[in-house]
PDB file of C-alpha atoms (C1' of nucleotides) in Angstrom:
ATOM      1  CA  MET A   1      -0.067  -0.112   0.336  1.00 35.00           C
ATOM      2  CA  ALA A   2       1.322   3.641  -1.270  1.00 36.00           C
ATOM      3  CA  ASN A   3       3.137   6.430   1.579  1.00 38.00           C
ATOM      4  CA  SER A   4      -0.545   8.533   2.283  1.00 38.00           C
ATOM      5  CA  GLN A   5       1.427  11.178   0.888  1.00 37.00           C
ATOM      6  CA  ASP A   6       1.818   9.836  -2.567  1.00 38.00           C
ATOM      7  CA  GLU A   7      -2.041   8.835  -2.133  1.00 39.00           C
ATOM      8  CA  HIS A   8      -3.985  10.876  -5.021  1.00 40.00           C
ATOM      9  CA  ASP A   9      -8.006  10.153  -5.663  1.00 43.00           C
ATOM     10  CA  ILE A  10     -11.245  11.469  -6.725  1.00 40.00           C
ATOM     11  CA  PHE A  11     -10.902  14.208  -4.643  1.00 46.00           C
ATOM     12  CA  CYS A  12      -7.977  16.430  -6.530  1.00 44.00           C
ATOM     13  CA  ASP A  13      -4.651  14.712  -7.932  1.00 54.00           C
ATOM     14  CA  VAL A  14      -2.930  16.720  -5.147  1.00 61.00           C
ATOM     15  CA  PRO A  15      -1.902  14.928  -1.933  1.00 67.00           C
ATOM     16  CA  MET A  16      -4.020  14.061   1.209  1.00 66.00           C
ATOM     17  CA  ILE A  17      -1.965  14.187   4.141  1.00 79.00           C
ATOM     18  CA  HIS A  18      -4.968  13.512   6.425  1.00 88.00           C
ATOM     19  CA  GLU A  19      -7.471  11.029   4.195  1.00 91.00           C
ATOM     20  CA  ASP A  20      -9.472   9.704   7.042  1.00 91.00           C
ATOM     21  CA  ARG A  21      -9.555  13.453   8.362  1.00 94.00           C
ATOM     22  CA  VAL A  22     -10.470  15.075   4.805  1.00 96.00           C
ATOM     23  CA  ARG A  23     -12.993  12.284   3.848  1.00 95.00           C
ATOM     24  CA  SER A  24     -14.523  12.553   7.171  1.00 96.00           C
ATOM     25  CA  VAL A  25     -14.917  16.194   6.334  1.00 97.00           C
ATOM     26  CA  TYR A  26     -15.903  16.051   3.260  1.00 96.00           C
ATOM     27  CA  GLU A  27     -18.844  13.509   4.471  1.00 96.00           C
ATOM     28  CA  SER A  28     -20.167  16.663   7.021  1.00 95.00           C
ATOM     29  CA  MET A  29     -20.038  19.102   4.981  1.00 96.00           C
ATOM     30  CA  PRO A  30     -23.391  20.636   3.149  1.00 96.00           C
ATOM     31  CA  ASP A  31     -23.673  21.094  -0.644  1.00 93.00           C
ATOM     32  CA  ASP A  32     -21.253  23.658  -2.769  1.00 94.00           C
ATOM     33  CA  ASP A  33     -24.920  24.403  -3.833  1.00 95.00           C
ATOM     34  CA  PHE A  34     -25.945  25.295  -0.588  1.00 96.00           C
ATOM     35  CA  LEU A  35     -22.381  27.264   0.875  1.00 97.00           C
ATOM     36  CA  PHE A  36     -22.416  29.382  -1.955  1.00 97.00           C
ATOM     37  CA  ASN A  37     -26.049  30.764  -1.230  1.00 96.00           C
ATOM     38  CA  LEU A  38     -24.258  30.748   1.961  1.00 97.00           C
ATOM     39  CA  ALA A  39     -21.046  33.263   0.683  1.00 97.00           C
ATOM     40  CA  GLU A  40     -24.053  35.230  -1.808  1.00 97.00           C
ATOM     41  CA  PHE A  41     -25.841  35.597   1.163  1.00 96.00           C
ATOM     42  CA  PHE A  42     -22.385  37.407   3.588  1.00 97.00           C
ATOM     43  CA  LYS A  43     -21.788  38.883   0.521  1.00 98.00           C
ATOM     44  CA  VAL A  44     -24.847  41.277   0.974  1.00 98.00           C
ATOM     45  CA  PHE A  45     -22.927  42.784   4.102  1.00 97.00           C
ATOM     46  CA  GLY A  46     -19.919  42.965   2.449  1.00 97.00           C
ATOM     47  CA  ASP A  47     -20.095  46.260   1.553  1.00 98.00           C
ATOM     48  CA  SER A  48     -19.077  49.788   4.078  1.00 98.00           C
ATOM     49  CA  THR A  49     -22.991  51.615   1.594  1.00 98.00           C
ATOM     50  CA  ARG A  50     -25.347  48.312   2.505  1.00 98.00           C
ATOM     51  CA  VAL A  51     -23.580  48.069   5.892  1.00 98.00           C
ATOM     52  CA  ARG A  52     -24.827  51.390   6.954  1.00 98.00           C
ATOM     53  CA  ILE A  53     -27.822  51.072   5.426  1.00 98.00           C
ATOM     54  CA  LEU A  54     -28.425  48.402   7.690  1.00 98.00           C
ATOM     55  CA  CYS A  55     -27.338  49.872  10.667  1.00 97.00           C
ATOM     56  CA  ALA A  56     -29.723  53.127   9.469  1.00 97.00           C
ATOM     57  CA  LEU A  57     -32.013  50.928   9.761  1.00 97.00           C
ATOM     58  CA  HIS A  58     -31.687  49.062  12.567  1.00 95.00           C
ATOM     59  CA  HIS A  59     -32.684  52.792  13.868  1.00 93.00           C
ATOM     60  CA  SER A  60     -35.229  53.699  12.464  1.00 95.00           C
ATOM     61  CA  GLU A  61     -37.742  53.036   8.651  1.00 96.00           C
ATOM     62  CA  LEU A  62     -36.226  55.118   6.563  1.00 97.00           C
ATOM     63  CA  CYS A  63     -36.879  56.472   2.687  1.00 97.00           C
ATOM     64  CA  VAL A  64     -34.835  56.465  -0.036  1.00 97.00           C
ATOM     65  CA  CYS A  65     -34.523  60.810   0.676  1.00 96.00           C
ATOM     66  CA  ASP A  66     -33.053  59.956   3.844  1.00 96.00           C
ATOM     67  CA  LEU A  67     -30.751  56.831   3.618  1.00 97.00           C
ATOM     68  CA  SER A  68     -29.382  58.952   0.796  1.00 96.00           C
ATOM     69  CA  ALA A  69     -29.280  62.385   2.931  1.00 95.00           C
ATOM     70  CA  LEU A  70     -27.743  60.439   5.969  1.00 96.00           C
ATOM     71  CA  LEU A  71     -25.438  58.620   3.945  1.00 97.00           C
ATOM     72  CA  SER A  72     -24.204  61.730   1.095  1.00 95.00           C
ATOM     73  CA  MET A  73     -25.107  59.422  -1.802  1.00 96.00           C
ATOM     74  CA  SER A  74     -27.115  60.489  -4.557  1.00 96.00           C
ATOM     75  CA  GLN A  75     -30.163  58.467  -4.534  1.00 97.00           C
ATOM     76  CA  SER A  76     -29.664  56.278  -7.782  1.00 97.00           C
ATOM     77  CA  ALA A  77     -26.750  54.385  -5.819  1.00 98.00           C
ATOM     78  CA  ILE A  78     -28.956  53.884  -2.890  1.00 98.00           C
ATOM     79  CA  SER A  79     -31.688  52.465  -5.171  1.00 98.00           C
ATOM     80  CA  HIS A  80     -29.223  49.693  -6.283  1.00 98.00           C
ATOM     81  CA  GLN A  81     -27.847  49.068  -3.083  1.00 98.00           C
ATOM     82  CA  LEU A  82     -31.410  48.368  -1.939  1.00 98.00           C
ATOM     83  CA  ARG A  83     -32.158  46.539  -4.791  1.00 98.00           C
ATOM     84  CA  VAL A  84     -29.464  44.162  -3.766  1.00 98.00           C
ATOM     85  CA  LEU A  85     -30.816  43.941  -0.214  1.00 98.00           C
ATOM     86  CA  ARG A  86     -34.413  43.786  -0.677  1.00 97.00           C
ATOM     87  CA  ALA A  87     -33.132  41.183  -3.866  1.00 96.00           C
ATOM     88  CA  ALA A  88     -31.108  39.124  -0.198  1.00 95.00           C
ATOM     89  CA  ARG A  89     -34.431  39.643   1.530  1.00 94.00           C
ATOM     90  CA  LEU A  90     -32.722  41.762   4.041  1.00 96.00           C
ATOM     91  CA  VAL A  91     -34.860  44.872   3.925  1.00 97.00           C
ATOM     92  CA  LYS A  92     -38.676  45.136   3.302  1.00 97.00           C
ATOM     93  CA  SER A  93     -40.246  48.123   1.645  1.00 97.00           C
ATOM     94  CA  ARG A  94     -43.705  49.900   2.203  1.00 97.00           C
ATOM     95  CA  ARG A  95     -45.018  52.709  -0.200  1.00 96.00           C
ATOM     96  CA  GLU A  96     -47.091  55.248   1.073  1.00 95.00           C
ATOM     97  CA  GLY A  97     -48.057  57.250  -1.507  1.00 94.00           C
ATOM     98  CA  LYS A  98     -45.112  58.384  -3.439  1.00 95.00           C
ATOM     99  CA  VAL A  99     -42.186  57.306  -0.682  1.00 96.00           C
ATOM    100  CA  ILE A 100     -41.031  53.980   0.188  1.00 97.00           C
ATOM    101  CA  TYR A 101     -40.012  52.825   3.155  1.00 97.00           C
ATOM    102  CA  TYR A 102     -37.705  50.877   3.700  1.00 98.00           C
ATOM    103  CA  THR A 103     -37.214  48.607   7.228  1.00 97.00           C
ATOM    104  CA  LEU A 104     -35.401  45.760   7.916  1.00 97.00           C
ATOM    105  CA  MET A 105     -36.915  42.016   7.351  1.00 94.00           C
ATOM    106  CA  ASP A 106     -35.915  39.734  10.482  1.00 87.00           C
ATOM    107  CA  GLU A 107     -33.889  39.730  13.731  1.00 88.00           C
ATOM    108  CA  HIS A 108     -30.959  37.266  11.717  1.00 86.00           C
ATOM    109  CA  VAL A 109     -29.914  40.979  10.285  1.00 91.00           C
ATOM    110  CA  LYS A 110     -29.796  42.607  13.651  1.00 91.00           C
ATOM    111  CA  GLN A 111     -28.222  39.028  15.244  1.00 90.00           C
ATOM    112  CA  ILE A 112     -24.928  39.070  12.006  1.00 92.00           C
ATOM    113  CA  LEU A 113     -23.741  43.148  12.991  1.00 93.00           C
ATOM    114  CA  ASP A 114     -24.466  42.464  16.572  1.00 91.00           C
ATOM    115  CA  VAL A 115     -21.174  39.278  16.517  1.00 90.00           C
ATOM    116  CA  GLY A 116     -19.487  40.469  13.501  1.00 92.00           C
ATOM    117  CA  THR A 117     -18.999  44.230  16.143  1.00 93.00           C
ATOM    118  CA  GLU A 118     -17.798  41.581  19.103  1.00 90.00           C
ATOM    119  CA  HIS A 119     -15.949  40.537  16.809  1.00 88.00           C
ATOM    120  CA  LEU A 120     -13.873  43.666  15.651  1.00 91.00           C
ATOM    121  CA  ASN A 121     -14.026  45.566  19.824  1.00 90.00           C
ATOM    122  CA  GLU A 122     -12.470  42.166  20.880  1.00 84.00           C
ATOM    123  CA  ARG A 123      -9.240  43.487  19.819  1.00 65.00           C
TER     124      ARG A 123
ATOM    125  CA  MET B   1     -39.637  78.442   7.477  1.00 34.00           C
ATOM    126  CA  ALA B   2     -39.190  76.375   3.966  1.00 36.00           C
ATOM    127  CA  ASN B   3     -41.437  73.211   3.285  1.00 38.00           C
ATOM    128  CA  SER B   4     -39.571  69.640   4.635  1.00 39.00           C
ATOM    129  CA  GLN B   5     -38.960  68.550   1.543  1.00 38.00           C
ATOM    130  CA  ASP B   6     -36.995  71.887   0.647  1.00 39.00           C
ATOM    131  CA  GLU B   7     -34.700  71.422   3.196  1.00 40.00           C
ATOM    132  CA  HIS B   8     -31.079  70.872   2.289  1.00 40.00           C
ATOM    133  CA  ASP B   9     -28.230  70.864   4.688  1.00 43.00           C
ATOM    134  CA  ILE B  10     -25.097  69.245   6.501  1.00 41.00           C
ATOM    135  CA  PHE B  11     -25.894  65.965   4.920  1.00 47.00           C
ATOM    136  CA  CYS B  12     -25.707  65.983   1.797  1.00 45.00           C
ATOM    137  CA  ASP B  13     -27.824  68.115  -1.392  1.00 56.00           C
ATOM    138  CA  VAL B  14     -30.642  65.946  -1.341  1.00 63.00           C
ATOM    139  CA  PRO B  15     -34.160  67.149  -0.228  1.00 69.00           C
ATOM    140  CA  MET B  16     -34.937  64.831   2.904  1.00 67.00           C
ATOM    141  CA  ILE B  17     -38.142  63.628   3.719  1.00 80.00           C
ATOM    142  CA  HIS B  18     -38.089  63.626   8.241  1.00 88.00           C
ATOM    143  CA  GLU B  19     -34.675  65.927   8.796  1.00 91.00           C
ATOM    144  CA  ASP B  20     -35.548  64.884  12.416  1.00 91.00           C
ATOM    145  CA  ARG B  21     -35.849  60.571  12.033  1.00 94.00           C
ATOM    146  CA  VAL B  22     -32.100  61.160  10.050  1.00 96.00           C
ATOM    147  CA  ARG B  23     -30.440  63.218  12.553  1.00 95.00           C
ATOM    148  CA  SER B  24     -31.526  60.881  14.523  1.00 96.00           C
ATOM    149  CA  VAL B  25     -29.952  58.475  13.419  1.00 97.00           C
ATOM    150  CA  TYR B  26     -27.546  59.912  12.249  1.00 96.00           C
ATOM    151  CA  GLU B  27     -26.322  60.343  16.031  1.00 96.00           C
ATOM    152  CA  SER B  28     -27.039  57.205  16.769  1.00 96.00           C
ATOM    153  CA  MET B  29     -24.675  55.850  13.669  1.00 96.00           C
ATOM    154  CA  PRO B  30     -21.375  54.268  14.985  1.00 96.00           C
ATOM    155  CA  ASP B  31     -18.043  56.428  12.863  1.00 93.00           C
ATOM    156  CA  ASP B  32     -17.337  55.152   9.458  1.00 95.00           C
ATOM    157  CA  ASP B  33     -14.278  54.109   9.973  1.00 95.00           C
ATOM    158  CA  PHE B  34     -15.517  51.238  12.164  1.00 96.00           C
ATOM    159  CA  LEU B  35     -18.299  50.794   9.336  1.00 97.00           C
ATOM    160  CA  PHE B  36     -15.793  50.333   7.582  1.00 97.00           C
ATOM    161  CA  ASN B  37     -13.883  47.573   9.464  1.00 96.00           C
ATOM    162  CA  LEU B  38     -17.467  45.718  10.311  1.00 97.00           C
ATOM    163  CA  ALA B  39     -17.921  45.033   5.857  1.00 98.00           C
ATOM    164  CA  GLU B  40     -14.919  44.348   5.214  1.00 97.00           C
ATOM    165  CA  PHE B  41     -15.188  41.675   7.894  1.00 96.00           C
ATOM    166  CA  PHE B  42     -18.061  40.391   6.474  1.00 97.00           C
ATOM    167  CA  LYS B  43     -16.595  40.507   2.973  1.00 98.00           C
ATOM    168  CA  VAL B  44     -14.886  37.724   4.099  1.00 98.00           C
ATOM    169  CA  PHE B  45     -17.512  35.363   4.273  1.00 97.00           C
ATOM    170  CA  GLY B  46     -18.413  36.275   0.694  1.00 97.00           C
ATOM    171  CA  ASP B  47     -16.307  33.988  -0.865  1.00 98.00           C
ATOM    172  CA  SER B  48     -17.636  30.565  -1.383  1.00 97.00           C
ATOM    173  CA  THR B  49     -14.224  29.370  -1.414  1.00 98.00           C
ATOM    174  CA  ARG B  50     -13.346  30.785   1.969  1.00 98.00           C
ATOM    175  CA  VAL B  51     -16.810  29.216   2.949  1.00 98.00           C
ATOM    176  CA  ARG B  52     -15.839  25.765   2.227  1.00 98.00           C
ATOM    177  CA  ILE B  53     -12.653  27.344   3.841  1.00 98.00           C
ATOM    178  CA  LEU B  54     -13.749  27.795   7.202  1.00 98.00           C
ATOM    179  CA  CYS B  55     -16.853  25.372   7.021  1.00 97.00           C
ATOM    180  CA  ALA B  56     -13.943  22.856   6.853  1.00 97.00           C
ATOM    181  CA  LEU B  57     -12.153  23.671   9.595  1.00 97.00           C
ATOM    182  CA  HIS B  58     -15.381  24.249  11.258  1.00 95.00           C
ATOM    183  CA  HIS B  59     -15.737  20.381  11.539  1.00 93.00           C
ATOM    184  CA  SER B  60     -11.817  19.402  12.006  1.00 95.00           C
ATOM    185  CA  GLU B  61      -8.390  21.484  12.113  1.00 96.00           C
ATOM    186  CA  LEU B  62      -6.420  20.309   8.480  1.00 97.00           C
ATOM    187  CA  CYS B  63      -3.365  21.367   6.633  1.00 97.00           C
ATOM    188  CA  VAL B  64      -3.454  23.218   3.293  1.00 97.00           C
ATOM    189  CA  CYS B  65      -2.727  19.979   1.173  1.00 96.00           C
ATOM    190  CA  ASP B  66      -6.162  18.951   3.395  1.00 96.00           C
ATOM    191  CA  LEU B  67      -8.280  21.486   2.366  1.00 97.00           C
ATOM    192  CA  SER B  68      -6.118  22.066  -1.593  1.00 96.00           C
ATOM    193  CA  ALA B  69      -7.873  17.779  -1.737  1.00 95.00           C
ATOM    194  CA  LEU B  70     -11.285  18.624   0.157  1.00 96.00           C
ATOM    195  CA  LEU B  71     -12.478  21.141  -2.397  1.00 96.00           C
ATOM    196  CA  SER B  72     -10.175  20.751  -5.403  1.00 95.00           C
ATOM    197  CA  MET B  73      -8.386  23.230  -5.770  1.00 96.00           C
ATOM    198  CA  SER B  74      -5.026  24.152  -6.266  1.00 96.00           C
ATOM    199  CA  GLN B  75      -2.323  24.423  -3.090  1.00 96.00           C
ATOM    200  CA  SER B  76      -1.660  28.665  -3.977  1.00 97.00           C
ATOM    201  CA  ALA B  77      -6.105  29.221  -4.165  1.00 98.00           C
ATOM    202  CA  ILE B  78      -6.361  28.173  -1.016  1.00 98.00           C
ATOM    203  CA  SER B  79      -2.894  29.680  -0.018  1.00 98.00           C
ATOM    204  CA  HIS B  80      -3.979  32.920  -0.878  1.00 98.00           C
ATOM    205  CA  GLN B  81      -6.939  32.592   0.584  1.00 98.00           C
ATOM    206  CA  LEU B  82      -5.859  31.490   4.029  1.00 98.00           C
ATOM    207  CA  ARG B  83      -3.982  34.644   3.710  1.00 98.00           C
ATOM    208  CA  VAL B  84      -6.854  36.562   3.747  1.00 98.00           C
ATOM    209  CA  LEU B  85      -8.874  34.667   6.114  1.00 98.00           C
ATOM    210  CA  ARG B  86      -6.014  34.920   8.875  1.00 97.00           C
ATOM    211  CA  ALA B  87      -5.317  38.424   7.942  1.00 96.00           C
ATOM    212  CA  ALA B  88      -9.147  38.762   9.170  1.00 95.00           C
ATOM    213  CA  ARG B  89      -8.440  36.075  12.538  1.00 94.00           C
ATOM    214  CA  LEU B  90     -10.850  34.175  11.251  1.00 96.00           C
ATOM    215  CA  VAL B  91      -8.465  31.425  11.648  1.00 97.00           C
ATOM    216  CA  LYS B  92      -5.072  31.061  13.472  1.00 97.00           C
ATOM    217  CA  SER B  93      -2.841  28.246  12.021  1.00 97.00           C
ATOM    218  CA  ARG B  94       0.325  26.205  13.665  1.00 97.00           C
ATOM    219  CA  ARG B  95       3.257  24.575  12.089  1.00 96.00           C
ATOM    220  CA  GLU B  96       4.945  21.087  13.383  1.00 95.00           C
ATOM    221  CA  GLY B  97       7.968  20.295  11.227  1.00 95.00           C
ATOM    222  CA  LYS B  98       6.925  21.460   7.439  1.00 95.00           C
ATOM    223  CA  VAL B  99       2.927  20.876   7.939  1.00 96.00           C
ATOM    224  CA  ILE B 100       1.230  23.496   8.740  1.00 97.00           C
ATOM    225  CA  TYR B 101      -2.188  23.671  10.475  1.00 97.00           C
ATOM    226  CA  TYR B 102      -5.023  25.875  10.562  1.00 98.00           C
ATOM    227  CA  THR B 103      -8.518  25.916  12.432  1.00 97.00           C
ATOM    228  CA  LEU B 104     -10.845  28.077  13.004  1.00 97.00           C
ATOM    229  CA  MET B 105     -10.418  31.411  15.664  1.00 94.00           C
ATOM    230  CA  ASP B 106     -13.219  31.012  18.582  1.00 86.00           C
ATOM    231  CA  GLU B 107     -16.367  31.509  18.419  1.00 87.00           C
ATOM    232  CA  HIS B 108     -17.918  34.409  16.649  1.00 86.00           C
ATOM    233  CA  VAL B 109     -17.217  32.288  13.147  1.00 91.00           C
ATOM    234  CA  LYS B 110     -19.242  29.947  13.669  1.00 91.00           C
ATOM    235  CA  GLN B 111     -21.979  31.713  15.446  1.00 90.00           C
ATOM    236  CA  ILE B 112     -21.894  33.603  12.200  1.00 92.00           C
ATOM    237  CA  LEU B 113     -21.870  30.842  10.049  1.00 93.00           C
ATOM    238  CA  ASP B 114     -24.872  29.857  11.964  1.00 92.00           C
ATOM    239  CA  VAL B 115     -27.150  32.387  11.602  1.00 90.00           C
ATOM    240  CA  GLY B 116     -26.239  33.160   7.970  1.00 92.00           C
ATOM    241  CA  THR B 117     -27.674  29.576   7.858  1.00 93.00           C
ATOM    242  CA  GLU B 118     -31.003  29.359  10.080  1.00 90.00           C
ATOM    243  CA  HIS B 119     -31.439  32.950   7.527  1.00 88.00           C
ATOM    244  CA  LEU B 120     -31.164  31.159   4.675  1.00 91.00           C
ATOM    245  CA  ASN B 121     -33.258  28.090   5.643  1.00 90.00           C
ATOM    246  CA  GLU B 122     -36.347  30.117   7.017  1.00 84.00           C
ATOM    247  CA  ARG B 123     -37.122  29.638   3.010  1.00 65.00           C
TER     248      ARG B 123
ATOM    249  C1'  DA C   1     -53.545  66.554 -18.892  1.00 70.16           C
ATOM    250  C1'  DC C   2     -49.058  68.699 -17.026  1.00 70.16           C
ATOM    251  C1'  DC C   3     -45.486  68.928 -13.819  1.00 70.16           C
ATOM    252  C1'  DA C   4     -42.570  68.041  -9.842  1.00 70.16           C
ATOM    253  C1'  DT C   5     -41.420  64.225  -7.349  1.00 70.16           C
ATOM    254  C1'  DA C   6     -40.015  60.497  -5.810  1.00 70.16           C
ATOM    255  C1'  DT C   7     -37.639  55.687  -6.853  1.00 70.16           C
ATOM    256  C1'  DA C   8     -35.756  52.105 -10.229  1.00 70.16           C
ATOM    257  C1'  DT C   9     -33.159  50.916 -13.426  1.00 70.16           C
ATOM    258  C1'  DG C  10     -30.168  49.963 -17.835  1.00 70.16           C
ATOM    259  C1'  DA C  11     -25.592  51.798 -20.085  1.00 70.16           C
ATOM    260  C1'  DG C  12     -21.122  51.891 -18.907  1.00 70.16           C
ATOM    261  C1'  DC C  13     -16.455  52.733 -16.372  1.00 70.16           C
ATOM    262  C1'  DA C  14     -13.199  52.668 -13.096  1.00 70.16           C
ATOM    263  C1'  DG C  15     -11.247  49.659  -9.655  1.00 70.16           C
ATOM    264  C1'  DA C  16     -11.394  45.424  -6.719  1.00 70.16           C
ATOM    265  C1'  DT C  17     -11.157  40.713  -6.905  1.00 70.16           C
ATOM    266  C1'  DG C  18     -10.261  35.671  -7.191  1.00 70.16           C
ATOM    267  C1'  DT C  19      -7.543  32.099  -9.712  1.00 70.16           C
ATOM    268  C1'  DT C  20      -3.221  30.649 -11.942  1.00 70.16           C
ATOM    269  C1'  DC C  21       1.525  29.810 -13.228  1.00 70.16           C
ATOM    270  C1'  DA C  22       6.100  31.153 -11.581  1.00 70.16           C
ATOM    271  C1'  DT C  23       9.008  31.313  -7.676  1.00 70.16           C
ATOM    272  C1'  DA C  24      10.751  32.112  -3.226  1.00 70.16           C
ATOM    273  C1'  DT C  25      11.058  30.406   1.521  1.00 70.16           C
ATOM    274  C1'  DA C  26      11.154  26.933   5.053  1.00 70.16           C
ATOM    275  C1'  DT C  27      11.268  22.418   6.531  1.00 70.16           C
ATOM    276  C1'  DC C  28      12.603  17.527   6.495  1.00 70.16           C
ATOM    277  C1'  DT C  29      15.933  13.145   4.467  1.00 70.16           C
ATOM    278  C1'  DT C  30      19.567  11.581   2.519  1.00 70.16           C
TER     279       DT C  30
ATOM    280  C1'  DA D   1      24.839  20.567   1.132  1.00 70.16           C
ATOM    281  C1'  DA D   2      21.483  18.351  -1.892  1.00 70.16           C
ATOM    282  C1'  DG D   3      16.618  16.933  -3.391  1.00 70.16           C
ATOM    283  C1'  DA D   4      12.085  16.648  -1.912  1.00 70.16           C
ATOM    284  C1'  DT D   5       7.883  18.052   0.357  1.00 70.16           C
ATOM    285  C1'  DA D   6       4.600  21.836   2.157  1.00 70.16           C
ATOM    286  C1'  DT D   7       3.443  26.140   2.308  1.00 70.16           C
ATOM    287  C1'  DA D   8       4.043  31.329   0.658  1.00 70.16           C
ATOM    288  C1'  DT D   9       3.170  34.939  -2.419  1.00 70.16           C
ATOM    289  C1'  DG D  10       4.244  38.251  -6.603  1.00 70.16           C
ATOM    290  C1'  DA D  11       3.008  39.073 -11.386  1.00 70.16           C
ATOM    291  C1'  DA D  12      -0.760  39.106 -14.383  1.00 70.16           C
ATOM    292  C1'  DC D  13      -5.236  38.382 -16.395  1.00 70.16           C
ATOM    293  C1'  DA D  14     -10.165  38.061 -16.594  1.00 70.16           C
ATOM    294  C1'  DT D  15     -14.442  38.432 -14.144  1.00 70.16           C
ATOM    295  C1'  DC D  16     -16.952  41.105 -10.963  1.00 70.16           C
ATOM    296  C1'  DT D  17     -19.046  44.898  -8.349  1.00 70.16           C
ATOM    297  C1'  DG D  18     -20.482  49.603  -7.121  1.00 70.16           C
ATOM    298  C1'  DC D  19     -20.805  53.913  -8.909  1.00 70.16           C
ATOM    299  C1'  DT D  20     -22.692  57.799 -12.417  1.00 70.16           C
ATOM    300  C1'  DC D  21     -25.497  59.091 -15.845  1.00 70.16           C
ATOM    301  C1'  DA D  22     -29.510  59.546 -18.228  1.00 70.16           C
ATOM    302  C1'  DT D  23     -33.826  57.677 -18.297  1.00 70.16           C
ATOM    303  C1'  DA D  24     -37.811  55.545 -16.869  1.00 70.16           C
ATOM    304  C1'  DT D  25     -41.492  54.143 -13.595  1.00 70.16           C
ATOM    305  C1'  DA D  26     -45.488  56.510 -10.373  1.00 70.16           C
ATOM    306  C1'  DT D  27     -47.251  58.603  -7.489  1.00 70.16           C
ATOM    307  C1'  DG D  28     -49.436  63.978  -6.486  1.00 70.16           C
ATOM    308  C1'  DG D  29     -50.218  67.952  -7.443  1.00 70.16           C
ATOM    309  C1'  DT D  30     -52.113  71.635 -10.024  1.00 70.16           C
TER     310       DT D  30
END
DNA sequence: ACCATATATGAGCAGATGTTCATATATCTT
DNA sequence: AAGATATATGAACATCTGCTCATATATGGT
């Protein structure tokens, strides 16, 4: 039987040092499709404009104008980002006449912002 | 006194519909520097290769070879991403001879992955 | 019907990001 | 010391992202 450092198999053409461990992890991993969606979800938090919008909505319901003024950014830029946030189901909107109000979708958004904040604060 | 829809002020040159609300949110917002760092932190989770690495390390300590094999990606690609994860203090490493083992840095990583997973699972 | 206001969206562009390829560094073996 | 192995890193490149600008849509007021 070959040395484990020479082992190559279904996983890839690179050597594996701990084949058993890798195999075990492989079986416990969620499928790639799910992990892709998870990354896409986090990607939405990975932009300072969107984080600032989420943080603002954490405190109060706001319309696009308000967010524009608050963040000193063009209405178009804010609208584009709100579209991304809506698609990721992180915010929801309601119309009142010409004005559209945005709020956070649920508690998960706040939880994630909080855990991130904690991590940054611990040095 | 001007109509509130005509109000322009220190925030921006766009009209604000709810000046008081905006002012109140403005005062409660963390400073931009912090929000930038927060976004940078989440950005690290926003790539499927890195999420897969984190998910793998969630289950077991692994070396670069193992991750390479597990994810069917080049050693170089994995190494580059581990560098990003190290810089964000999401993983730590220990050397044992030629081999370098990676593990998750702390509980925050798991918490964030868990909250994200929850959010995706609720339809 | 017409104009103003609030928001959304498509195209285009500049800057960021992730991979590959080549190579460097570090450790172990002989 | 020389070679093999494990990892790290810089440059180059193709793709993705977020903004601007122009324009479209929707609602309200006159």
